[in-house]
PDB file of C-alpha atoms in Angstrom:
ATOM      1  CA  ALA A   1     -12.016 -14.535 -14.446  1.00 66.00           C
ATOM      2  CA  GLN A   2     -11.023 -18.121 -15.875  1.00 77.00           C
ATOM      3  CA  THR A   3     -12.458 -20.894 -14.349  1.00 90.00           C
ATOM      4  CA  VAL A   4     -11.055 -24.390 -14.489  1.00 95.00           C
ATOM      5  CA  THR A   5     -13.347 -27.451 -14.037  1.00 96.00           C
ATOM      6  CA  GLN A   6     -12.192 -30.727 -13.124  1.00 96.00           C
ATOM      7  CA  SER A   7     -15.593 -33.000 -13.481  1.00 95.00           C
ATOM      8  CA  GLN A   8     -14.050 -36.180 -11.696  1.00 96.00           C
ATOM      9  CA  PRO A   9     -13.887 -35.866  -7.909  1.00 94.00           C
ATOM     10  CA  GLU A  10     -12.459 -39.159  -7.663  1.00 96.00           C
ATOM     11  CA  MET A  11     -10.837 -41.837 -10.006  1.00 97.00           C
ATOM     12  CA  SER A  12      -9.606 -45.425  -9.421  1.00 97.00           C
ATOM     13  CA  VAL A  13      -7.031 -47.298 -11.542  1.00 98.00           C
ATOM     14  CA  GLN A  14      -5.131 -50.513 -10.943  1.00 97.00           C
ATOM     15  CA  GLU A  15      -1.527 -50.735 -11.078  1.00 97.00           C
ATOM     16  CA  ALA A  16       0.127 -50.814 -14.380  1.00 97.00           C
ATOM     17  CA  GLU A  17      -3.106 -49.724 -16.010  1.00 98.00           C
ATOM     18  CA  THR A  18      -3.857 -46.249 -17.842  1.00 98.00           C
ATOM     19  CA  VAL A  19      -6.047 -43.646 -16.372  1.00 98.00           C
ATOM     20  CA  THR A  20      -7.175 -40.115 -17.928  1.00 98.00           C
ATOM     21  CA  LEU A  21      -8.036 -37.291 -15.829  1.00 98.00           C
ATOM     22  CA  SER A  22     -10.261 -34.483 -17.189  1.00 98.00           C
ATOM     23  CA  CYS A  23      -9.898 -30.898 -17.164  1.00 98.00           C
ATOM     24  CA  THR A  24     -11.624 -28.118 -18.964  1.00 97.00           C
ATOM     25  CA  TYR A  25     -11.330 -24.368 -18.687  1.00 97.00           C
ATOM     26  CA  ASP A  26     -13.351 -21.466 -19.716  1.00 95.00           C
ATOM     27  CA  THR A  27     -11.293 -18.331 -21.143  1.00 92.00           C
ATOM     28  CA  SER A  28     -11.483 -15.825 -23.877  1.00 91.00           C
ATOM     29  CA  GLU A  29      -7.834 -15.489 -24.004  1.00 89.00           C
ATOM     30  CA  SER A  30      -5.766 -16.981 -26.685  1.00 88.00           C
ATOM     31  CA  ASP A  31      -2.474 -16.984 -25.064  1.00 88.00           C
ATOM     32  CA  TYR A  32      -2.221 -18.972 -21.871  1.00 91.00           C
ATOM     33  CA  TYR A  33      -0.444 -21.883 -19.939  1.00 92.00           C
ATOM     34  CA  LEU A  34      -2.006 -24.977 -18.280  1.00 95.00           C
ATOM     35  CA  PHE A  35      -0.431 -27.164 -15.521  1.00 95.00           C
ATOM     36  CA  TRP A  36      -1.162 -30.295 -13.960  1.00 97.00           C
ATOM     37  CA  TYR A  37       0.059 -30.523 -10.505  1.00 96.00           C
ATOM     38  CA  LYS A  38      -0.062 -33.476  -8.050  1.00 96.00           C
ATOM     39  CA  GLN A  39      -0.508 -33.299  -4.393  1.00 94.00           C
ATOM     40  CA  PRO A  40       0.295 -36.336  -2.357  1.00 91.00           C
ATOM     41  CA  PRO A  41      -0.796 -37.070   1.436  1.00 85.00           C
ATOM     42  CA  SER A  42       2.493 -35.445   2.372  1.00 78.00           C
ATOM     43  CA  ARG A  43       0.651 -32.229   1.309  1.00 79.00           C
ATOM     44  CA  GLN A  44       3.480 -30.476  -1.064  1.00 86.00           C
ATOM     45  CA  MET A  45       2.245 -29.747  -4.415  1.00 90.00           C
ATOM     46  CA  ILE A  46       4.404 -30.920  -7.192  1.00 92.00           C
ATOM     47  CA  LEU A  47       4.481 -29.921 -10.909  1.00 93.00           C
ATOM     48  CA  VAL A  48       3.710 -33.108 -13.044  1.00 96.00           C
ATOM     49  CA  ILE A  49       3.627 -31.177 -16.640  1.00 96.00           C
ATOM     50  CA  ARG A  50       2.709 -28.279 -18.428  1.00 94.00           C
ATOM     51  CA  GLN A  51       1.550 -27.003 -21.793  1.00 94.00           C
ATOM     52  CA  GLU A  52       1.998 -23.865 -23.640  1.00 91.00           C
ATOM     53  CA  ALA A  53      -1.413 -22.827 -25.643  1.00 91.00           C
ATOM     54  CA  TYR A  54       0.540 -22.063 -28.738  1.00 89.00           C
ATOM     55  CA  LYS A  55       2.152 -25.339 -29.138  1.00 88.00           C
ATOM     56  CA  GLN A  56      -0.136 -27.996 -30.688  1.00 85.00           C
ATOM     57  CA  GLN A  57       2.216 -30.819 -29.783  1.00 91.00           C
ATOM     58  CA  ASN A  58       1.065 -32.510 -26.569  1.00 94.00           C
ATOM     59  CA  ALA A  59       3.358 -32.419 -23.523  1.00 93.00           C
ATOM     60  CA  THR A  60       4.776 -35.524 -22.356  1.00 94.00           C
ATOM     61  CA  GLU A  61       6.856 -36.244 -19.334  1.00 93.00           C
ATOM     62  CA  ASN A  62       7.807 -39.994 -18.845  1.00 95.00           C
ATOM     63  CA  ARG A  63       4.517 -41.658 -18.094  1.00 97.00           C
ATOM     64  CA  PHE A  64       2.546 -38.728 -17.925  1.00 97.00           C
ATOM     65  CA  SER A  65       1.185 -37.171 -21.048  1.00 97.00           C
ATOM     66  CA  VAL A  66      -1.545 -34.703 -21.806  1.00 97.00           C
ATOM     67  CA  ASN A  67      -4.306 -34.271 -24.549  1.00 97.00           C
ATOM     68  CA  PHE A  68      -4.632 -30.587 -25.231  1.00 96.00           C
ATOM     69  CA  GLN A  69      -7.494 -29.669 -27.391  1.00 95.00           C
ATOM     70  CA  LYS A  70      -7.616 -25.661 -27.555  1.00 94.00           C
ATOM     71  CA  ALA A  71     -10.811 -25.400 -29.422  1.00 94.00           C
ATOM     72  CA  ALA A  72     -12.590 -27.628 -26.923  1.00 96.00           C
ATOM     73  CA  LYS A  73     -10.812 -25.908 -24.187  1.00 96.00           C
ATOM     74  CA  SER A  74      -9.504 -29.269 -22.939  1.00 97.00           C
ATOM     75  CA  PHE A  75      -6.583 -30.550 -21.041  1.00 97.00           C
ATOM     76  CA  SER A  76      -6.799 -34.080 -19.759  1.00 98.00           C
ATOM     77  CA  LEU A  77      -3.885 -35.981 -18.186  1.00 98.00           C
ATOM     78  CA  LYS A  78      -3.237 -39.464 -19.045  1.00 98.00           C
ATOM     79  CA  ILE A  79      -1.004 -41.460 -16.547  1.00 98.00           C
ATOM     80  CA  SER A  80       0.332 -44.720 -18.187  1.00 98.00           C
ATOM     81  CA  ASP A  81       1.531 -47.762 -16.259  1.00 97.00           C
ATOM     82  CA  SER A  82       0.112 -46.395 -13.076  1.00 98.00           C
ATOM     83  CA  GLN A  83       2.266 -47.010  -9.833  1.00 97.00           C
ATOM     84  CA  LEU A  84       1.257 -46.995  -6.380  1.00 96.00           C
ATOM     85  CA  GLY A  85       2.954 -43.697  -5.850  1.00 94.00           C
ATOM     86  CA  ASP A  86       1.083 -41.834  -8.062  1.00 96.00           C
ATOM     87  CA  ALA A  87      -2.052 -42.015  -5.765  1.00 96.00           C
ATOM     88  CA  ALA A  88      -2.801 -38.261  -4.895  1.00 96.00           C
ATOM     89  CA  MET A  89      -4.671 -35.351  -5.480  1.00 95.00           C
ATOM     90  CA  TYR A  90      -4.386 -33.878  -9.091  1.00 97.00           C
ATOM     91  CA  PHE A  91      -5.002 -30.203  -9.724  1.00 96.00           C
ATOM     92  CA  CYS A  92      -5.600 -28.786 -13.064  1.00 97.00           C
ATOM     93  CA  ALA A  93      -4.333 -25.142 -13.329  1.00 95.00           C
ATOM     94  CA  TYR A  94      -4.509 -22.170 -15.797  1.00 94.00           C
ATOM     95  CA  ARG A  95      -2.132 -19.361 -16.154  1.00 91.00           C
ATOM     96  CA  SER A  96      -2.945 -16.308 -18.273  1.00 86.00           C
ATOM     97  CA  ALA A  97      -0.403 -14.742 -20.380  1.00 81.00           C
ATOM     98  CA  GLU A  98      -2.428 -11.768 -21.302  1.00 75.00           C
ATOM     99  CA  ARG A  99      -2.765 -10.045 -17.873  1.00 69.00           C
ATOM    100  CA  SER A 100      -0.079  -9.194 -15.351  1.00 63.00           C
ATOM    101  CA  GLY A 101       1.202 -11.581 -12.592  1.00 64.00           C
ATOM    102  CA  TYR A 102       1.837 -15.106 -12.597  1.00 71.00           C
ATOM    103  CA  ALA A 103      -0.899 -16.382 -10.711  1.00 79.00           C
ATOM    104  CA  LEU A 104      -2.571 -19.722 -11.240  1.00 87.00           C
ATOM    105  CA  ASN A 105      -6.250 -20.714 -11.352  1.00 91.00           C
ATOM    106  CA  PHE A 106      -6.871 -24.014 -10.188  1.00 93.00           C
ATOM    107  CA  GLY A 107      -9.581 -26.696 -10.427  1.00 94.00           C
ATOM    108  CA  LYS A 108     -10.996 -28.254  -7.513  1.00 93.00           C
ATOM    109  CA  GLY A 109      -9.062 -31.496  -8.000  1.00 95.00           C
ATOM    110  CA  THR A 110      -9.453 -35.284  -8.915  1.00 96.00           C
ATOM    111  CA  SER A 111      -8.326 -37.724  -5.936  1.00 96.00           C
ATOM    112  CA  LEU A 112      -6.641 -40.667  -7.662  1.00 97.00           C
ATOM    113  CA  LEU A 113      -6.747 -44.089  -5.966  1.00 97.00           C
ATOM    114  CA  VAL A 114      -4.329 -46.686  -7.206  1.00 97.00           C
ATOM    115  CA  THR A 115      -4.967 -50.304  -6.246  1.00 96.00           C
ATOM    116  CA  PRO A 116      -2.792 -53.225  -6.519  1.00 94.00           C
TER     117      PRO A 116
ATOM    118  CA  GLU B   1      14.562 -30.755   1.741  1.00 51.00           C
ATOM    119  CA  THR B   2      11.932 -28.778   0.002  1.00 66.00           C
ATOM    120  CA  GLY B   3      12.954 -25.419  -1.395  1.00 93.00           C
ATOM    121  CA  VAL B   4      10.053 -23.829   0.072  1.00 95.00           C
ATOM    122  CA  THR B   5       9.480 -24.184   3.862  1.00 96.00           C
ATOM    123  CA  GLN B   6       6.356 -23.108   5.831  1.00 97.00           C
ATOM    124  CA  THR B   7       6.173 -22.835   9.503  1.00 97.00           C
ATOM    125  CA  PRO B   8       4.321 -23.839  11.628  1.00 97.00           C
ATOM    126  CA  ARG B   9       2.984 -26.918  10.142  1.00 95.00           C
ATOM    127  CA  HIS B  10      -0.020 -26.810  12.274  1.00 96.00           C
ATOM    128  CA  LEU B  11      -1.715 -23.924  14.152  1.00 96.00           C
ATOM    129  CA  VAL B  12      -4.471 -23.928  16.288  1.00 95.00           C
ATOM    130  CA  MET B  13      -5.835 -20.675  17.462  1.00 92.00           C
ATOM    131  CA  GLY B  14      -8.861 -18.713  19.024  1.00 90.00           C
ATOM    132  CA  MET B  15     -10.748 -16.223  17.156  1.00 88.00           C
ATOM    133  CA  THR B  16      -9.234 -13.205  19.215  1.00 87.00           C
ATOM    134  CA  ASN B  17      -5.498 -14.544  18.691  1.00 88.00           C
ATOM    135  CA  LYS B  18      -2.998 -12.892  16.851  1.00 93.00           C
ATOM    136  CA  LYS B  19      -0.558 -15.147  14.889  1.00 95.00           C
ATOM    137  CA  SER B  20       1.736 -15.242  11.785  1.00 97.00           C
ATOM    138  CA  LEU B  21       2.559 -17.746   9.368  1.00 98.00           C
ATOM    139  CA  LYS B  22       5.867 -17.803   7.790  1.00 98.00           C
ATOM    140  CA  CYS B  23       7.310 -19.026   4.335  1.00 98.00           C
ATOM    141  CA  GLU B  24      10.758 -19.068   3.260  1.00 97.00           C
ATOM    142  CA  GLN B  25      11.996 -20.084  -0.214  1.00 96.00           C
ATOM    143  CA  HIS B  26      15.667 -21.266  -0.894  1.00 94.00           C
ATOM    144  CA  LEU B  27      15.273 -21.408  -4.749  1.00 94.00           C
ATOM    145  CA  GLY B  28      16.376 -17.958  -5.742  1.00 93.00           C
ATOM    146  CA  HIS B  29      12.757 -16.776  -6.829  1.00 92.00           C
ATOM    147  CA  ASN B  30      11.524 -13.486  -7.106  1.00 91.00           C
ATOM    148  CA  ALA B  31       7.664 -14.012  -6.936  1.00 91.00           C
ATOM    149  CA  MET B  32       5.655 -15.420  -3.738  1.00 93.00           C
ATOM    150  CA  TYR B  33       2.246 -16.457  -3.197  1.00 93.00           C
ATOM    151  CA  TRP B  34      -0.158 -17.189  -0.770  1.00 95.00           C
ATOM    152  CA  TYR B  35      -3.281 -19.690  -1.452  1.00 95.00           C
ATOM    153  CA  LYS B  36      -5.892 -21.052   0.666  1.00 96.00           C
ATOM    154  CA  GLN B  37      -7.037 -24.659   0.311  1.00 94.00           C
ATOM    155  CA  SER B  38     -10.289 -25.611   1.916  1.00 92.00           C
ATOM    156  CA  ALA B  39     -12.031 -29.029   1.251  1.00 84.00           C
ATOM    157  CA  LYS B  40     -13.948 -29.427  -2.044  1.00 78.00           C
ATOM    158  CA  LYS B  41     -12.901 -26.061  -3.366  1.00 84.00           C
ATOM    159  CA  PRO B  42     -10.287 -25.031  -5.728  1.00 85.00           C
ATOM    160  CA  LEU B  43      -7.006 -23.419  -4.287  1.00 89.00           C
ATOM    161  CA  GLU B  44      -7.853 -19.751  -3.952  1.00 91.00           C
ATOM    162  CA  LEU B  45      -5.119 -17.318  -4.596  1.00 90.00           C
ATOM    163  CA  MET B  46      -4.797 -14.692  -1.822  1.00 94.00           C
ATOM    164  CA  PHE B  47      -1.946 -12.498  -2.411  1.00 93.00           C
ATOM    165  CA  VAL B  48       0.938 -12.252  -4.947  1.00 91.00           C
ATOM    166  CA  TYR B  49       4.392 -10.307  -4.390  1.00 92.00           C
ATOM    167  CA  ASN B  50       6.792  -9.759  -7.136  1.00 87.00           C
ATOM    168  CA  PHE B  51      10.122  -8.487  -6.132  1.00 88.00           C
ATOM    169  CA  LYS B  52       8.716  -7.744  -2.796  1.00 88.00           C
ATOM    170  CA  GLU B  53       5.857  -5.664  -4.184  1.00 88.00           C
ATOM    171  CA  GLN B  54       2.233  -6.740  -3.638  1.00 88.00           C
ATOM    172  CA  THR B  55       0.901  -7.197  -7.325  1.00 84.00           C
ATOM    173  CA  GLU B  56      -2.322  -8.989  -6.194  1.00 82.00           C
ATOM    174  CA  ASN B  57      -4.774  -8.960  -3.528  1.00 84.00           C
ATOM    175  CA  ASN B  58      -7.596 -11.355  -4.467  1.00 83.00           C
ATOM    176  CA  SER B  59     -10.373  -9.417  -2.407  1.00 86.00           C
ATOM    177  CA  VAL B  60      -9.000 -10.949   1.044  1.00 93.00           C
ATOM    178  CA  PRO B  61     -10.503  -9.900   4.097  1.00 94.00           C
ATOM    179  CA  SER B  62      -8.272  -7.300   6.215  1.00 94.00           C
ATOM    180  CA  ARG B  63      -8.055  -9.870   8.982  1.00 95.00           C
ATOM    181  CA  PHE B  64      -5.311 -11.394   6.788  1.00 96.00           C
ATOM    182  CA  SER B  65      -2.417  -9.119   6.368  1.00 96.00           C
ATOM    183  CA  PRO B  66       0.774 -10.276   4.305  1.00 96.00           C
ATOM    184  CA  GLU B  67       4.210  -9.096   4.574  1.00 96.00           C
ATOM    185  CA  CYS B  68       7.083  -9.527   2.175  1.00 96.00           C
ATOM    186  CA  PRO B  69      10.343  -8.070   3.499  1.00 95.00           C
ATOM    187  CA  ASN B  70      12.678  -9.460   0.862  1.00 93.00           C
ATOM    188  CA  SER B  71      12.200 -11.900  -1.856  1.00 91.00           C
ATOM    189  CA  SER B  72      12.771 -14.974   0.269  1.00 95.00           C
ATOM    190  CA  HIS B  73      10.511 -14.450   3.134  1.00 97.00           C
ATOM    191  CA  LEU B  74       6.612 -13.940   2.880  1.00 97.00           C
ATOM    192  CA  PHE B  75       4.529 -13.722   6.009  1.00 98.00           C
ATOM    193  CA  LEU B  76       0.761 -13.962   6.774  1.00 98.00           C
ATOM    194  CA  HIS B  77      -0.352 -12.127   9.647  1.00 97.00           C
ATOM    195  CA  LEU B  78      -3.557 -13.256  11.270  1.00 96.00           C
ATOM    196  CA  HIS B  79      -5.866 -11.678  13.607  1.00 93.00           C
ATOM    197  CA  THR B  80      -9.535 -11.974  14.667  1.00 93.00           C
ATOM    198  CA  LEU B  81     -10.079 -14.875  12.293  1.00 93.00           C
ATOM    199  CA  GLN B  82     -13.270 -16.701  11.739  1.00 94.00           C
ATOM    200  CA  PRO B  83     -14.133 -20.354  11.895  1.00 93.00           C
ATOM    201  CA  GLU B  84     -14.637 -20.585   8.015  1.00 93.00           C
ATOM    202  CA  ASP B  85     -10.730 -19.428   7.800  1.00 95.00           C
ATOM    203  CA  SER B  86      -9.790 -22.871   8.938  1.00 96.00           C
ATOM    204  CA  ALA B  87      -8.190 -24.439   5.993  1.00 96.00           C
ATOM    205  CA  LEU B  88      -4.675 -25.395   4.417  1.00 96.00           C
ATOM    206  CA  TYR B  89      -2.620 -22.257   3.837  1.00 97.00           C
ATOM    207  CA  LEU B  90       0.030 -23.022   0.893  1.00 96.00           C
ATOM    208  CA  CYS B  91       2.764 -20.509   0.277  1.00 96.00           C
ATOM    209  CA  ALA B  92       4.530 -20.799  -3.192  1.00 94.00           C
ATOM    210  CA  SER B  93       7.373 -19.097  -5.247  1.00 93.00           C
ATOM    211  CA  SER B  94       8.336 -18.966  -8.820  1.00 90.00           C
ATOM    212  CA  GLN B  95      10.606 -16.964 -11.210  1.00 87.00           C
ATOM    213  CA  VAL B  96       8.981 -13.927 -13.069  1.00 77.00           C
ATOM    214  CA  THR B  97      11.149 -14.664 -16.172  1.00 67.00           C
ATOM    215  CA  GLY B  98       8.363 -16.480 -18.209  1.00 71.00           C
ATOM    216  CA  TYR B  99       4.746 -17.835 -17.799  1.00 73.00           C
ATOM    217  CA  LEU B 100       5.843 -21.308 -18.206  1.00 73.00           C
ATOM    218  CA  GLN B 101       7.879 -21.146 -14.981  1.00 79.00           C
ATOM    219  CA  PRO B 102       6.333 -23.378 -12.425  1.00 83.00           C
ATOM    220  CA  GLN B 103       5.427 -22.497  -9.024  1.00 88.00           C
ATOM    221  CA  HIS B 104       7.236 -24.268  -6.017  1.00 92.00           C
ATOM    222  CA  PHE B 105       4.948 -25.058  -3.064  1.00 94.00           C
ATOM    223  CA  GLY B 106       5.519 -25.406   0.535  1.00 94.00           C
ATOM    224  CA  ASP B 107       3.943 -28.269   2.630  1.00 93.00           C
ATOM    225  CA  GLY B 108       1.439 -25.731   4.036  1.00 95.00           C
ATOM    226  CA  THR B 109       0.223 -24.839   7.358  1.00 97.00           C
ATOM    227  CA  ARG B 110      -2.956 -26.274   8.642  1.00 96.00           C
ATOM    228  CA  LEU B 111      -4.967 -23.968  10.428  1.00 96.00           C
ATOM    229  CA  SER B 112      -7.664 -24.622  12.565  1.00 95.00           C
ATOM    230  CA  ILE B 113      -9.955 -21.698  14.311  1.00 93.00           C
ATOM    231  CA  LEU B 114     -11.749 -22.612  17.458  1.00 89.00           C
TER     232      LEU B 114
END
Protein backbone atom coordinates (compact mmCIF):
# COMPACT_ATOMS: atom_id res chain seq x y z
CA ALA A 1 0.00 0.00 0.00
CA GLN A 2 1.13 3.50 -0.71
CA THR A 3 2.16 5.56 2.30
CA VAL A 4 2.07 9.32 2.55
CA THR A 5 4.39 11.09 4.97
CA GLN A 6 4.01 14.60 6.27
CA SER A 7 7.05 15.20 8.42
CA GLN A 8 5.92 18.48 9.94
CA PRO A 9 3.21 17.98 12.57
CA GLU A 10 2.97 21.75 13.09
CA MET A 11 4.04 24.83 11.18
CA SER A 12 3.69 28.51 11.89
CA VAL A 13 3.70 31.48 9.52
CA GLN A 14 3.13 35.18 9.87
CA GLU A 15 0.36 36.84 7.98
CA ALA A 16 1.40 37.85 4.45
CA GLU A 17 4.44 35.57 4.54
CA THR A 18 5.04 32.38 2.57
CA VAL A 19 5.09 28.89 4.02
CA THR A 20 5.86 25.49 2.51
CA LEU A 21 4.35 22.26 3.77
CA SER A 22 6.17 19.08 2.88
CA CYS A 23 4.79 15.76 1.71
CA THR A 24 6.53 12.65 0.49
CA TYR A 25 4.99 9.40 -0.64
CA ASP A 26 6.07 5.88 -1.29
CA THR A 27 4.83 4.11 -4.41
CA SER A 28 5.98 1.80 -7.14
CA GLU A 29 3.27 3.06 -9.50
CA SER A 30 3.93 5.48 -12.32
CA ASP A 31 0.40 6.77 -12.75
CA TYR A 32 -1.28 8.47 -9.82
CA TYR A 33 -2.78 11.67 -8.55
CA LEU A 34 -1.88 13.86 -5.61
CA PHE A 35 -4.05 16.20 -3.59
CA TRP A 36 -3.81 18.69 -0.78
CA TYR A 37 -6.85 19.04 1.45
CA LYS A 38 -7.47 21.62 4.14
CA GLN A 39 -9.47 20.91 7.29
CA PRO A 40 -10.37 24.05 9.28
CA PRO A 41 -11.62 23.85 12.87
CA SER A 42 -15.12 23.55 11.40
CA ARG A 43 -13.98 20.04 10.41
CA GLN A 44 -15.06 19.97 6.78
CA MET A 45 -12.24 18.84 4.51
CA ILE A 46 -11.86 21.07 1.48
CA LEU A 47 -9.80 20.42 -1.63
CA VAL A 48 -6.98 22.94 -2.03
CA ILE A 49 -5.10 21.73 -5.08
CA ARG A 50 -4.49 18.61 -7.16
CA GLN A 51 -1.77 17.31 -9.45
CA GLU A 52 -1.60 14.60 -12.06
CA ALA A 53 1.64 12.64 -11.87
CA TYR A 54 2.11 12.56 -15.62
CA LYS A 55 2.07 16.35 -15.81
CA GLN A 56 5.42 17.95 -15.14
CA GLN A 57 3.98 21.42 -14.74
CA ASN A 58 3.27 22.29 -11.13
CA ALA A 59 -0.36 23.01 -10.29
CA THR A 60 -1.33 26.47 -9.09
CA GLU A 61 -4.55 27.76 -7.54
CA ASN A 62 -4.36 31.45 -6.65
CA ARG A 63 -2.06 31.71 -3.59
CA PHE A 64 -1.52 27.96 -3.46
CA SER A 65 1.05 26.15 -5.56
CA VAL A 66 2.84 22.85 -5.43
CA ASN A 67 6.38 21.72 -6.06
CA PHE A 68 5.99 18.27 -7.55
CA GLN A 69 9.20 16.26 -7.82
CA LYS A 70 8.23 12.88 -9.22
CA ALA A 71 11.66 11.28 -9.01
CA ALA A 72 12.00 12.33 -5.39
CA LYS A 73 8.34 11.41 -4.70
CA SER A 74 7.81 14.79 -3.15
CA PHE A 75 4.73 17.00 -3.32
CA SER A 76 5.09 20.14 -1.23
CA LEU A 77 2.48 22.87 -0.88
CA LYS A 78 3.43 26.53 -0.93
CA ILE A 79 1.05 29.11 0.48
CA SER A 80 1.90 32.67 -0.50
CA ASP A 81 0.64 35.82 1.20
CA SER A 82 -0.70 33.77 4.11
CA GLN A 83 -4.01 34.84 5.59
CA LEU A 84 -5.56 34.16 8.97
CA GLY A 85 -8.17 32.02 7.25
CA ASP A 86 -5.44 29.66 6.06
CA ALA A 87 -5.04 28.32 9.60
CA ALA A 88 -6.09 24.67 9.45
CA MET A 89 -4.88 21.11 9.25
CA TYR A 90 -3.46 20.33 5.83
CA PHE A 91 -3.51 16.80 4.50
CA CYS A 92 -1.58 15.44 1.58
CA ALA A 93 -3.30 12.56 -0.22
CA TYR A 94 -2.43 10.01 -2.90
CA ARG A 95 -4.78 8.28 -5.31
CA SER A 96 -3.65 5.38 -7.45
CA ALA A 97 -4.64 5.31 -11.11
CA GLU A 98 -3.55 1.72 -11.47
CA ARG A 99 -5.89 -0.04 -9.10
CA SER A 100 -9.64 -0.04 -9.00
CA GLY A 101 -11.52 2.35 -6.80
CA TYR A 102 -11.07 6.02 -6.15
CA ALA A 103 -9.93 5.90 -2.54
CA LEU A 104 -7.38 8.33 -1.16
CA ASN A 105 -4.38 7.54 1.06
CA PHE A 106 -3.81 10.40 3.46
CA GLY A 107 -0.84 11.61 5.46
CA LYS A 108 -1.11 12.44 9.16
CA GLY A 109 -1.50 16.12 8.45
CA THR A 110 0.28 19.36 9.26
CA SER A 111 -1.32 21.89 11.57
CA LEU A 112 -0.73 25.39 10.22
CA LEU A 113 -0.89 28.34 12.56
CA VAL A 114 -1.08 31.83 11.07
CA THR A 115 -0.05 34.66 13.35
CA PRO A 116 -0.97 38.34 12.87
CA GLU B 1 -24.80 24.59 2.83
CA THR B 2 -22.49 21.65 2.43
CA GLY B 3 -23.08 19.20 -0.42
CA VAL B 4 -22.43 16.30 1.95
CA THR B 5 -24.47 16.20 5.14
CA GLN B 6 -23.69 13.96 8.09
CA THR B 7 -25.89 13.31 11.08
CA PRO B 8 -25.60 13.32 13.98
CA ARG B 9 -22.76 15.77 14.48
CA HIS B 10 -21.92 14.28 17.86
CA LEU B 11 -22.73 10.86 19.29
CA VAL B 12 -21.98 9.41 22.69
CA MET B 13 -22.80 5.76 23.19
CA GLY B 14 -22.07 2.85 25.46
CA MET B 15 -20.29 -0.22 24.27
CA THR B 16 -23.48 -2.26 24.18
CA ASN B 17 -25.58 0.27 22.26
CA LYS B 18 -26.57 0.13 18.62
CA LYS B 19 -26.60 3.33 16.64
CA SER B 20 -26.29 4.48 13.04
CA LEU B 21 -24.45 7.30 11.33
CA LYS B 22 -26.06 8.83 8.29
CA CYS B 23 -24.54 10.55 5.28
CA GLU B 24 -26.39 12.20 2.42
CA GLN B 25 -24.89 13.86 -0.63
CA HIS B 26 -26.68 16.37 -2.84
CA LEU B 27 -24.02 16.54 -5.55
CA GLY B 28 -25.18 13.83 -7.92
CA HIS B 29 -22.08 11.76 -7.18
CA ASN B 30 -21.95 8.00 -7.59
CA ALA B 31 -19.20 7.04 -5.16
CA MET B 32 -19.34 7.34 -1.39
CA TYR B 33 -16.76 6.70 1.30
CA TRP B 34 -16.43 6.28 5.05
CA TYR B 35 -13.21 7.40 6.74
CA LYS B 36 -12.12 7.24 10.36
CA GLN B 37 -10.06 10.15 11.67
CA SER B 38 -8.22 9.58 14.94
CA ALA B 39 -5.85 11.98 16.64
CA LYS B 40 -2.25 11.83 15.39
CA LYS B 41 -3.10 9.28 12.69
CA PRO B 42 -3.78 9.57 8.98
CA LEU B 43 -7.35 9.33 7.83
CA GLU B 44 -8.18 5.66 7.53
CA LEU B 45 -10.36 4.55 4.67
CA MET B 46 -13.05 2.18 5.89
CA PHE B 47 -15.47 1.51 3.03
CA VAL B 48 -16.02 2.53 -0.57
CA TYR B 49 -19.25 2.26 -2.52
CA ASN B 50 -19.49 2.81 -6.28
CA PHE B 51 -23.00 2.90 -7.72
CA LYS B 52 -24.35 1.40 -4.46
CA GLU B 53 -21.98 -1.55 -4.62
CA GLN B 54 -19.30 -1.97 -1.98
CA THR B 55 -15.94 -2.00 -3.73
CA GLU B 56 -13.59 -1.72 -0.78
CA ASN B 57 -13.63 -2.91 2.80
CA ASN B 58 -10.37 -1.96 4.40
CA SER B 59 -10.30 -4.79 6.95
CA VAL B 60 -12.86 -3.06 9.11
CA PRO B 61 -14.17 -5.01 12.13
CA SER B 62 -17.65 -6.43 11.73
CA ARG B 63 -18.97 -4.21 14.51
CA PHE B 64 -19.07 -1.55 11.76
CA SER B 65 -21.67 -2.37 9.13
CA PRO B 66 -22.16 -0.06 6.14
CA GLU B 67 -25.27 0.28 4.08
CA CYS B 68 -25.75 2.14 0.81
CA PRO B 69 -29.40 2.01 -0.30
CA ASN B 70 -28.82 4.43 -3.18
CA SER B 71 -26.09 6.65 -4.56
CA SER B 72 -27.15 9.56 -2.37
CA HIS B 73 -27.25 7.88 1.03
CA LEU B 74 -24.71 6.02 3.07
CA PHE B 75 -25.11 4.63 6.57
CA LEU B 76 -22.70 3.20 9.09
CA HIS B 77 -24.38 0.92 11.58
CA LEU B 78 -22.56 0.54 14.87
CA HIS B 79 -22.86 -2.14 17.52
CA THR B 80 -20.77 -3.41 20.40
CA LEU B 81 -18.11 -0.77 19.83
CA GLN B 82 -14.87 -0.48 21.75
CA PRO B 83 -13.31 2.61 23.37
CA GLU B 84 -10.67 2.73 20.60
CA ASP B 85 -13.48 3.31 18.12
CA SER B 86 -13.90 6.84 19.47
CA ALA B 87 -12.98 9.12 16.58
CA LEU B 88 -14.31 11.50 13.96
CA TYR B 89 -16.09 9.60 11.20
CA LEU B 90 -16.05 11.36 7.88
CA CYS B 91 -18.20 10.65 4.88
CA ALA B 92 -17.16 11.70 1.40
CA SER B 93 -18.51 11.46 -2.11
CA SER B 94 -17.11 11.84 -5.60
CA GLN B 95 -17.76 11.15 -9.23
CA VAL B 96 -16.22 8.01 -10.65
CA THR B 97 -15.66 9.56 -14.04
CA GLY B 98 -12.00 10.24 -13.48
CA TYR B 99 -9.19 9.89 -10.99
CA LEU B 100 -8.76 13.62 -10.76
CA GLN B 101 -12.25 14.06 -9.39
CA PRO B 102 -11.94 15.37 -5.84
CA GLN B 103 -13.76 13.94 -2.90
CA HIS B 104 -16.23 16.18 -1.14
CA PHE B 105 -16.41 15.68 2.60
CA GLY B 106 -19.07 16.15 5.20
CA ASP B 107 -18.47 17.75 8.58
CA GLY B 108 -18.14 14.38 10.26
CA THR B 109 -19.70 12.70 13.27
CA ARG B 110 -17.68 12.93 16.47
CA LEU B 111 -18.20 9.53 18.14
CA SER B 112 -17.36 8.90 21.78
CA ILE B 113 -17.59 5.42 23.26
CA LEU B 114 -18.05 5.25 27.01
